[in-house]
Amino acid sequence: MQKFILLLLVYSFCTSCNVYKSLRFGGIPSQADYKHFPQRIVSNESPVFNFFEANKDYELSEKIGVINRDLNSTNISLDSFATIHKTNALLIIRNDTILYENYSKGFNETSVFSSFSMVKPFISTLIGIAIDEGKIKSENDFMVTYLPEFRAKLGWEKITIKNLLQHTSGIKFSDGFLNPISDNAEFYWGNNVRAELMDLKLECLPNVKFKYSSANTLLLGLIIEKVTGGTISKNLENKIWKPLGMEATATWSLDRNDNKAIEKAFCCLQARAIDFAKFGRLYLNNGNWNGHQIISKQWVYNSTHSDAAGNNKHFYNNNWGIGPLKYGSYFAVGLYGQYLYVYPEKNIIIVRFGNTDTSYHPNYWQNIFLQIIDQM
């Protein structure tokens, strides 16, 4: 009887903290998780923007050799490298022309890919657009100006929107996706993001240190809701998805299925790989989309260049990774080596999605992309 009661208590605890849900659906995040979450639709509309198809076969799959993770190996072909690293999609675009497109078995150009942290620059961009439109006065505004419900939390009145953008807010947050009881897992698997955000505490004052945290991006999502009077998905649809002529509708995963639902704004935007590339093209063209300024040129510049103010990291700004500085390159990065990599010097965009290859540091992938670019 005592053993039964103990098991019941463990089950109750696990259910309440979403460990049960994490274990039920495989323990760690995967490309298929979005099927278990409620969704909001992000609609596209005509005319659709299409990248050019190459007028010849550049044979990049065989001509480009990449040094594999095995230090004793010789160069292997790009196709082989993609396979070894369990790559679901790999696109290389130069001068608006698709030069290379590779999908693993079970995926193709119409497949939907679930982004993880690679989506964070979308949120930052929506904040920038709201500033352009005067809905937010400045990134230096205090967060509580737009989210007064956080005023009662000691020290939170000192957090600025810029602190959230740069991950210098001082909010205490455990970011281990692979730990089922981390804050990040709670936000990913949980069904009450608003309440969970209210439960967070500060570990230090703002501007003291950089600490990457999905909580910062979720709070930016709340601000977008507040200043636009609608959902994050609708704002993305109106300001980015439709104006950029996305090829297909997208979906954004929600924490629950009622009127308190909110997007998992730190992840979980599902779309075609080619449509993620279009977001890279927007930044490659300094925020201008075929003559229409979607986001200010200054915002794009600030987001893709270092700003070490307030103890921010020089290699990360407004949710964009930065580097190497010599080439002005920048990237959005997510779990399993998800990448939207932009290399302005050669007008190149690279999109990469994977599902299970977790063991490589972002510096590894940057090195790989530079190897590829140097041979183009």
Coordinates of C-alpha atoms in Angstrom, one line a residue:
M1 CA 0.0 0.0 0.0
Q2 CA 2.8 2.4 0.9
K3 CA 4.5 1.7 -2.4
F4 CA 1.3 2.4 -4.3
I5 CA 0.9 5.8 -2.5
L6 CA 4.5 6.7 -3.3
L7 CA 4.0 5.9 -7.0
L8 CA 0.8 7.9 -7.0
L9 CA 2.6 10.9 -5.5
V10 CA 5.4 10.6 -8.0
Y11 CA 2.9 10.4 -10.9
S12 CA 1.1 13.5 -9.6
F13 CA 4.3 15.4 -9.3
C14 CA 5.5 14.5 -12.7
T15 CA 2.1 15.4 -14.3
S16 CA 2.1 18.8 -12.6
C17 CA 5.6 19.7 -13.7
N18 CA 5.2 18.3 -17.2
V19 CA 7.8 15.6 -16.7
Y20 CA 5.1 13.1 -17.5
K21 CA 4.3 14.9 -20.8
S22 CA 8.0 15.1 -21.7
L23 CA 8.5 11.4 -21.1
R24 CA 5.4 10.5 -22.9
F25 CA 6.4 12.2 -26.1
G26 CA 10.0 11.0 -26.2
G27 CA 11.7 13.0 -23.4
I28 CA 13.6 15.5 -25.6
P29 CA 12.2 17.9 -28.3
S30 CA 11.8 16.6 -31.8
Q31 CA 10.5 17.7 -35.2
A32 CA 7.2 15.9 -34.6
D33 CA 6.4 17.5 -31.3
Y34 CA 4.3 20.3 -32.8
K35 CA 1.6 17.6 -33.6
H36 CA 0.9 17.4 -29.9
F37 CA 0.5 21.1 -29.4
P38 CA -2.5 23.4 -30.2
Q39 CA -1.6 25.7 -33.2
R40 CA -2.4 29.1 -34.6
I41 CA -2.3 29.5 -38.4
V42 CA 0.0 32.1 -40.0
S43 CA -1.5 32.7 -43.4
N44 CA 0.3 33.6 -46.6
E45 CA -1.1 35.4 -49.6
S46 CA -0.4 36.0 -53.3
P47 CA 1.8 36.9 -54.9
V48 CA 4.3 34.4 -53.7
F49 CA 8.0 35.3 -53.9
N50 CA 10.1 32.6 -55.6
F51 CA 13.8 32.3 -55.6
F52 CA 15.3 31.6 -59.1
E53 CA 16.1 28.1 -60.1
A54 CA 19.7 27.7 -61.3
N55 CA 20.0 27.7 -65.1
K56 CA 22.7 25.0 -64.8
D57 CA 23.9 22.3 -62.5
Y58 CA 26.6 23.7 -60.3
E59 CA 27.4 20.2 -59.1
L60 CA 27.9 21.5 -55.5
S61 CA 27.0 18.1 -54.1
E62 CA 30.2 16.6 -55.5
K63 CA 32.5 19.6 -56.0
I64 CA 32.3 20.9 -52.5
G65 CA 34.4 18.9 -50.1
V66 CA 33.9 19.3 -46.3
I67 CA 36.2 18.1 -43.6
N68 CA 34.1 15.8 -41.5
R69 CA 33.9 15.6 -37.7
D70 CA 36.5 12.8 -37.7
L71 CA 39.9 14.5 -37.6
N72 CA 41.4 11.6 -39.4
S73 CA 39.0 11.8 -42.4
T74 CA 39.6 13.3 -45.7
N75 CA 37.2 15.7 -47.4
I76 CA 33.8 14.2 -48.1
S77 CA 31.1 15.4 -50.5
L78 CA 28.4 17.8 -49.4
D79 CA 25.8 15.2 -50.0
S80 CA 27.7 12.7 -47.8
F81 CA 28.2 15.3 -45.1
A82 CA 24.5 16.1 -45.0
T83 CA 23.7 12.4 -44.6
I84 CA 26.3 11.7 -41.9
H85 CA 25.0 14.7 -39.8
K86 CA 21.3 13.5 -40.1
T87 CA 20.4 16.7 -42.1
N88 CA 16.7 16.9 -42.9
A89 CA 17.1 20.0 -45.2
L90 CA 20.0 21.9 -46.5
L91 CA 19.6 24.9 -48.9
I92 CA 22.3 27.2 -50.3
I93 CA 21.1 30.4 -52.1
R94 CA 23.3 33.0 -53.8
N95 CA 22.1 36.1 -55.5
D96 CA 18.4 34.9 -55.1
T97 CA 19.2 31.7 -56.9
I98 CA 18.9 28.2 -55.4
L99 CA 22.3 26.5 -56.0
Y100 CA 21.9 23.5 -53.8
E101 CA 18.8 21.8 -52.2
N102 CA 19.1 18.6 -50.3
Y103 CA 16.4 16.8 -48.3
S104 CA 16.7 13.5 -46.4
K105 CA 14.4 10.6 -46.9
G106 CA 10.8 11.5 -45.9
F107 CA 11.3 15.3 -46.4
N108 CA 11.0 17.5 -49.5
E109 CA 10.5 21.1 -50.6
T110 CA 7.0 21.1 -49.3
S111 CA 7.8 19.6 -45.9
V112 CA 7.2 21.6 -42.8
F113 CA 10.1 22.0 -40.3
S114 CA 9.7 23.0 -36.7
S115 CA 12.1 25.7 -35.6
F116 CA 13.5 25.9 -32.1
S117 CA 15.5 28.9 -31.1
M118 CA 16.0 29.7 -34.7
V119 CA 12.7 31.6 -34.4
K120 CA 13.9 34.1 -31.8
P121 CA 15.0 36.7 -34.4
F122 CA 11.5 36.7 -35.8
I123 CA 10.3 38.0 -32.4
S124 CA 13.0 40.6 -32.2
T125 CA 12.1 41.8 -35.6
L126 CA 8.4 42.2 -34.6
I127 CA 9.6 44.3 -31.7
G128 CA 11.7 46.4 -34.1
I129 CA 8.7 46.9 -36.4
A130 CA 6.6 48.0 -33.4
I131 CA 9.2 50.6 -32.6
D132 CA 9.3 51.7 -36.3
E133 CA 5.5 52.2 -36.1
G134 CA 5.6 54.0 -32.8
K135 CA 3.7 51.3 -30.9
I136 CA 6.8 51.0 -28.7
K137 CA 8.6 54.3 -28.0
S138 CA 12.1 52.8 -27.6
E139 CA 14.0 49.7 -26.9
N140 CA 15.2 51.5 -23.8
D141 CA 11.7 51.6 -22.3
F142 CA 11.2 49.6 -19.2
M143 CA 9.4 46.3 -19.7
V144 CA 6.8 47.2 -17.0
T145 CA 5.6 50.2 -19.1
Y146 CA 3.9 47.6 -21.4
L147 CA 3.5 44.8 -18.9
P148 CA 2.4 46.5 -15.7
E149 CA 1.4 43.1 -14.1
F150 CA 5.2 42.6 -13.4
R151 CA 5.6 45.9 -11.4
A152 CA 5.0 44.1 -8.1
K153 CA 8.0 41.8 -8.7
L154 CA 11.0 43.2 -6.9
G155 CA 13.6 44.6 -9.3
W156 CA 11.7 43.9 -12.5
E157 CA 10.9 47.6 -12.9
K158 CA 14.5 48.1 -13.9
I159 CA 14.4 45.6 -16.9
T160 CA 14.3 47.3 -20.3
I161 CA 13.1 45.9 -23.6
K162 CA 16.8 46.0 -24.7
N163 CA 17.7 43.8 -21.7
L164 CA 15.2 41.2 -23.0
L165 CA 16.6 41.5 -26.6
Q166 CA 20.1 41.1 -25.4
H167 CA 19.6 38.5 -22.6
T168 CA 20.9 40.8 -19.9
S169 CA 17.7 41.0 -17.9
G170 CA 19.0 39.2 -14.9
I171 CA 16.1 36.8 -14.8
K172 CA 16.9 33.4 -13.2
F173 CA 16.3 30.7 -15.7
S174 CA 17.4 27.1 -16.2
D175 CA 17.8 26.5 -20.0
G176 CA 18.4 22.8 -20.3
F177 CA 16.1 21.4 -23.0
L178 CA 17.3 17.9 -22.1
N179 CA 16.4 18.3 -18.4
P180 CA 12.7 17.5 -18.0
I181 CA 12.4 19.7 -14.9
S182 CA 14.2 22.8 -16.2
D183 CA 12.4 26.1 -16.8
N184 CA 12.9 25.6 -20.5
A185 CA 11.2 22.2 -20.4
E186 CA 8.4 23.7 -18.4
F187 CA 7.8 26.3 -21.1
Y188 CA 8.2 23.8 -23.9
W189 CA 5.9 21.1 -22.5
G190 CA 3.8 23.2 -20.2
N191 CA 0.3 24.6 -20.6
N192 CA 0.4 27.9 -18.7
V193 CA 3.2 30.1 -19.9
R194 CA 1.7 33.3 -18.5
A195 CA 1.6 31.9 -15.0
E196 CA 5.1 30.4 -15.3
L197 CA 6.5 33.7 -16.4
M198 CA 5.0 35.4 -13.3
D199 CA 6.7 32.8 -11.1
L200 CA 10.2 33.6 -12.3
K201 CA 12.6 35.5 -10.1
L202 CA 15.8 37.6 -10.7
E203 CA 19.2 36.3 -9.9
C204 CA 20.9 39.6 -10.5
L205 CA 20.2 43.2 -11.6
P206 CA 19.9 44.0 -15.3
N207 CA 23.0 44.8 -17.2
V208 CA 25.2 42.7 -14.9
K209 CA 25.7 39.7 -17.1
F210 CA 24.6 38.0 -20.3
K211 CA 22.5 34.9 -19.7
Y212 CA 20.7 33.3 -22.7
S213 CA 17.1 32.6 -21.7
S214 CA 13.9 31.7 -23.5
A215 CA 12.0 33.7 -20.8
N216 CA 13.4 36.9 -22.3
T217 CA 11.9 36.0 -25.7
L218 CA 8.5 35.0 -24.2
L219 CA 8.3 38.3 -22.4
L220 CA 9.0 40.1 -25.7
G221 CA 6.1 38.0 -27.1
L222 CA 3.8 39.3 -24.3
I223 CA 4.8 42.9 -25.2
I224 CA 4.0 42.2 -28.9
E225 CA 0.5 41.0 -27.8
K226 CA 0.0 44.1 -25.6
V227 CA 1.1 46.8 -28.1
T228 CA -0.6 45.2 -31.2
G229 CA -3.8 44.2 -29.5
G230 CA -3.7 40.8 -31.2
T231 CA -1.8 37.5 -31.2
I232 CA 1.8 37.1 -32.0
S233 CA 0.9 34.8 -34.9
K234 CA -1.4 37.5 -36.4
N235 CA 1.3 40.1 -36.1
L236 CA 3.8 37.8 -37.8
E237 CA 1.3 37.2 -40.6
N238 CA 0.6 40.9 -41.2
K239 CA 4.1 42.2 -40.8
I240 CA 6.3 39.5 -42.2
W241 CA 4.6 36.4 -43.6
K242 CA 2.3 38.1 -46.1
P243 CA 4.6 41.0 -47.1
L244 CA 7.5 38.6 -47.9
G245 CA 5.3 36.4 -50.2
M246 CA 5.9 33.2 -48.2
E247 CA 5.3 30.1 -50.2
A248 CA 2.9 28.4 -47.7
T249 CA 1.0 29.0 -44.5
A250 CA 2.9 28.4 -41.2
T251 CA 1.7 27.4 -37.8
W252 CA 2.9 28.5 -34.4
S253 CA 2.5 26.1 -31.4
L254 CA 0.5 27.3 -28.4
D255 CA 0.8 26.4 -24.7
R256 CA -2.9 25.6 -24.4
N257 CA -6.2 25.6 -26.3
D258 CA -8.4 28.4 -24.8
N259 CA -8.6 32.2 -24.6
K260 CA -5.4 32.4 -22.4
A261 CA -3.3 30.6 -25.0
I262 CA 0.0 32.2 -26.1
E263 CA 2.6 31.2 -28.7
K264 CA 5.7 29.4 -27.5
A265 CA 7.5 32.4 -28.8
F266 CA 11.0 31.0 -28.1
C267 CA 10.5 28.2 -30.5
C268 CA 7.9 26.2 -32.4
L269 CA 7.2 28.1 -35.6
Q270 CA 6.5 25.5 -38.3
A271 CA 7.2 26.4 -42.0
R272 CA 8.9 25.3 -45.2
A273 CA 12.7 25.6 -45.3
I274 CA 12.5 28.0 -48.3
D275 CA 10.3 30.4 -46.3
F276 CA 12.9 30.6 -43.5
A277 CA 15.3 31.5 -46.2
K278 CA 13.1 34.5 -47.2
F279 CA 13.5 35.9 -43.7
G280 CA 17.3 35.7 -44.2
R281 CA 16.8 37.6 -47.5
L282 CA 15.0 40.4 -45.7
Y283 CA 18.0 41.0 -43.5
L284 CA 20.5 40.5 -46.4
N285 CA 18.7 43.4 -48.1
N286 CA 18.8 45.6 -45.0
G287 CA 15.1 45.2 -44.2
N288 CA 13.9 46.1 -47.6
W289 CA 11.7 43.7 -49.6
N290 CA 11.5 44.6 -53.3
G291 CA 11.2 48.3 -52.6
H292 CA 9.2 48.1 -49.4
Q293 CA 11.0 48.8 -46.1
I294 CA 9.6 46.1 -43.8
I295 CA 12.0 46.8 -40.9
S296 CA 14.3 49.8 -40.6
K297 CA 17.8 49.6 -42.0
Q298 CA 19.1 50.8 -38.7
W299 CA 17.4 48.0 -36.8
V300 CA 18.9 45.4 -39.2
Y301 CA 22.4 47.0 -38.8
N302 CA 22.1 47.1 -35.0
S303 CA 20.9 43.5 -34.8
T304 CA 23.7 42.1 -36.9
H305 CA 26.6 44.0 -35.4
S306 CA 28.2 43.8 -31.9
D307 CA 26.9 45.8 -29.0
A308 CA 28.7 45.0 -25.8
A309 CA 26.9 47.6 -23.7
G310 CA 25.4 46.4 -20.5
N311 CA 27.6 43.3 -20.4
N312 CA 26.0 41.9 -23.6
K313 CA 28.1 39.4 -25.5
H314 CA 29.8 40.7 -28.6
F315 CA 28.8 37.6 -30.6
Y316 CA 25.1 37.8 -30.0
N317 CA 22.6 40.7 -30.4
N318 CA 18.8 40.9 -30.7
N319 CA 18.8 37.1 -31.0
W320 CA 21.2 37.0 -33.9
G321 CA 24.5 35.2 -33.6
I322 CA 27.3 37.4 -35.1
G323 CA 30.5 36.3 -36.8
P324 CA 33.0 36.0 -38.1
L325 CA 33.2 39.8 -38.0
K326 CA 35.5 40.1 -41.0
Y327 CA 32.7 39.0 -43.3
G328 CA 29.8 40.6 -41.6
S329 CA 28.1 37.3 -41.3
Y330 CA 25.3 36.5 -38.9
F331 CA 22.9 33.7 -38.1
A332 CA 19.8 32.4 -36.3
V333 CA 20.6 29.1 -34.6
G334 CA 18.5 26.4 -32.9
L335 CA 18.6 23.0 -31.4
Y336 CA 20.0 20.1 -33.5
G337 CA 22.1 22.4 -35.6
Q338 CA 19.2 24.4 -37.1
Y339 CA 20.7 27.4 -38.9
L340 CA 19.7 30.4 -41.0
Y341 CA 23.1 31.6 -42.0
V342 CA 23.6 34.9 -43.9
Y343 CA 26.9 35.8 -45.5
P344 CA 26.5 39.3 -47.0
E345 CA 30.0 39.5 -48.7
K346 CA 28.9 36.8 -51.2
N347 CA 25.1 37.4 -51.0
I348 CA 24.7 33.8 -49.6
I349 CA 21.9 32.4 -47.5
I350 CA 22.2 28.9 -46.0
V351 CA 19.3 27.1 -44.3
R352 CA 19.9 23.8 -42.4
F353 CA 17.5 21.7 -40.4
G354 CA 18.4 18.5 -38.5
N355 CA 16.6 16.4 -35.9
T356 CA 19.0 14.4 -33.7
D357 CA 22.6 15.6 -34.1
T358 CA 23.0 17.4 -30.8
S359 CA 26.7 17.2 -30.1
Y360 CA 28.2 20.0 -32.1
H361 CA 28.9 23.5 -30.9
P362 CA 27.7 26.4 -33.1
N363 CA 31.3 27.2 -33.8
Y364 CA 31.5 23.8 -35.5
W365 CA 28.7 24.7 -37.9
Q366 CA 30.1 28.1 -38.6
N367 CA 33.3 26.5 -39.6
I368 CA 31.5 24.1 -41.9
F369 CA 29.6 26.9 -43.6
L370 CA 32.8 28.9 -44.2
Q371 CA 34.3 25.8 -45.7
I372 CA 31.4 25.6 -48.1
I373 CA 31.4 29.3 -48.9
D374 CA 35.1 29.4 -49.6
Q375 CA 34.6 26.9 -52.4
M376 CA 31.8 28.8 -54.1

